[in-house]
Tab-separated table of C-alpha atoms in Angstrom:
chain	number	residue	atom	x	y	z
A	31	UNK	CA	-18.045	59.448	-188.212
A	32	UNK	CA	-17.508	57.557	-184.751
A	33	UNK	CA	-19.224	54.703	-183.259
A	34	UNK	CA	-22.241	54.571	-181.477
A	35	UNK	CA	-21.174	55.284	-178.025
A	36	UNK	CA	-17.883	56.741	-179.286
A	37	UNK	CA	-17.220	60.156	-176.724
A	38	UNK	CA	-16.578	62.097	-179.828
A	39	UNK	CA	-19.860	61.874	-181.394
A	40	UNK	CA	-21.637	62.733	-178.227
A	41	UNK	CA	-19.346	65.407	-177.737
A	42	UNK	CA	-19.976	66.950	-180.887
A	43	UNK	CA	-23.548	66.740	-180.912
A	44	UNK	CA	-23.635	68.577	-177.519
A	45	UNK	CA	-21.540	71.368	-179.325
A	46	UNK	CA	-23.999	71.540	-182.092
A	47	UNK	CA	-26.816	71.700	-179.703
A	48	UNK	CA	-24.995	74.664	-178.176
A	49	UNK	CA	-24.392	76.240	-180.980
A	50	UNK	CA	-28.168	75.874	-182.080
A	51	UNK	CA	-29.049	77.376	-178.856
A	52	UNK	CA	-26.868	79.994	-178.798
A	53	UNK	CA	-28.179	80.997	-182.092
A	54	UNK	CA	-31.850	81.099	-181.294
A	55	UNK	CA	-32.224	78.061	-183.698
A	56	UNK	CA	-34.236	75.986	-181.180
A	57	UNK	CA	-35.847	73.440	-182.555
A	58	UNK	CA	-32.405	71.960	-184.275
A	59	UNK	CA	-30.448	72.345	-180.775
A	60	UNK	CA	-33.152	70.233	-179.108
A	61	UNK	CA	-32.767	67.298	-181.751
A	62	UNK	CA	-28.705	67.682	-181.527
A	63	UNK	CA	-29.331	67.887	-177.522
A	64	UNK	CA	-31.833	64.837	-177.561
A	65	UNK	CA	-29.271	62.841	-179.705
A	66	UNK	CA	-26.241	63.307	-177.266
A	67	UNK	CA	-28.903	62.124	-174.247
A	68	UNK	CA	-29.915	58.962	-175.920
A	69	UNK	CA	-26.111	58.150	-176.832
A	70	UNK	CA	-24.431	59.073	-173.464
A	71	UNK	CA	-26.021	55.361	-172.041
A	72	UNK	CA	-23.843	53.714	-174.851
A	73	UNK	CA	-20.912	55.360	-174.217
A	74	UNK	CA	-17.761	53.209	-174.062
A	75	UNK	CA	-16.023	55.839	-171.558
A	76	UNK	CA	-17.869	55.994	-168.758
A	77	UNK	CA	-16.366	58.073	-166.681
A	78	UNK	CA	-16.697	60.757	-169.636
A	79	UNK	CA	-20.149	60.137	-169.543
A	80	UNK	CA	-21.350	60.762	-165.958
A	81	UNK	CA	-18.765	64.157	-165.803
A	82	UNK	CA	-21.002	65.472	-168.835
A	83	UNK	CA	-24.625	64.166	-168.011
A	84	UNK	CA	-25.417	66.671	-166.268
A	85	UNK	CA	-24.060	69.881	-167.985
A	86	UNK	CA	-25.952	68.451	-171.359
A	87	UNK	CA	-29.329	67.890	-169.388
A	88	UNK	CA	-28.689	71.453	-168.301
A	89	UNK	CA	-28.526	72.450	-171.826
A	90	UNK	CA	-31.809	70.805	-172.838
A	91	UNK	CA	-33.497	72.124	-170.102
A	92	UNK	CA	-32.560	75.133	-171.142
A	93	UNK	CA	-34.080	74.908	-174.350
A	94	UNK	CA	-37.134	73.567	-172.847
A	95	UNK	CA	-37.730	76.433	-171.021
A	96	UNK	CA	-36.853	78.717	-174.284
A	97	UNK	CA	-39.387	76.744	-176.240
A	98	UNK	CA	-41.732	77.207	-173.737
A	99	UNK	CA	-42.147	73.600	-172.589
A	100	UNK	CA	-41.807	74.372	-168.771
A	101	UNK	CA	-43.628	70.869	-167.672
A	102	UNK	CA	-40.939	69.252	-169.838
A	103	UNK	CA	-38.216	71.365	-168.215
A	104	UNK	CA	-39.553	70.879	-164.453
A	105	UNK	CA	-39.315	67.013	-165.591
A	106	UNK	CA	-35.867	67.352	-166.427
A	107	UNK	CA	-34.438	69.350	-163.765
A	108	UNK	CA	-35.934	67.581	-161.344
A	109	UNK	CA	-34.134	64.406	-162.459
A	110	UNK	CA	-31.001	66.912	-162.426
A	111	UNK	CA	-31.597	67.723	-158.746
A	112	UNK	CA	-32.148	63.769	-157.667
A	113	UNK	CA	-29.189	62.654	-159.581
A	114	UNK	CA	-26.888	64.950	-157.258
């Protein structure tokens, strides 16, 4: 696999989190989800980074708000709103 911080890896942990999602497998597409988050600081290319932050914090919020966890999702899409 990549580096820590590689583009790739976040990339494809985002797709996995998708997929998870997508699949009603929601516990597994929060921990893929989380994973990407907590790499995309590390990233070497930044300007990858900030054009995806957003769309995968969308994507966890969504399975926040799946799972149930709305406090969680207000949290998040809150920090969505004052990043913009």
């Amino acid at each position: 696999m990549g580096e820590e911080g590689d583009w790739l890896v976040i990339a494809g942990l985002w797709d996995l989190g998708k997929i998870h999602k997508s699949c009603g497998n929601l516990p597994d597409a929060e921990n893929f989800l989380a994973e990407a988050c907590n790499l995309l600081d590390t990233c070497t290319d930044r300007k990858w980074a900030n054009s995806v932050v957003l769309g995968i914090y969308i994507d966890r919020s969504e399975v926040f708000i799946q799972r149930g966890f709305l406090g969680t999702a207000e949290k998040m899409l809150t920090l969505i709103l004052e990043h913009e």
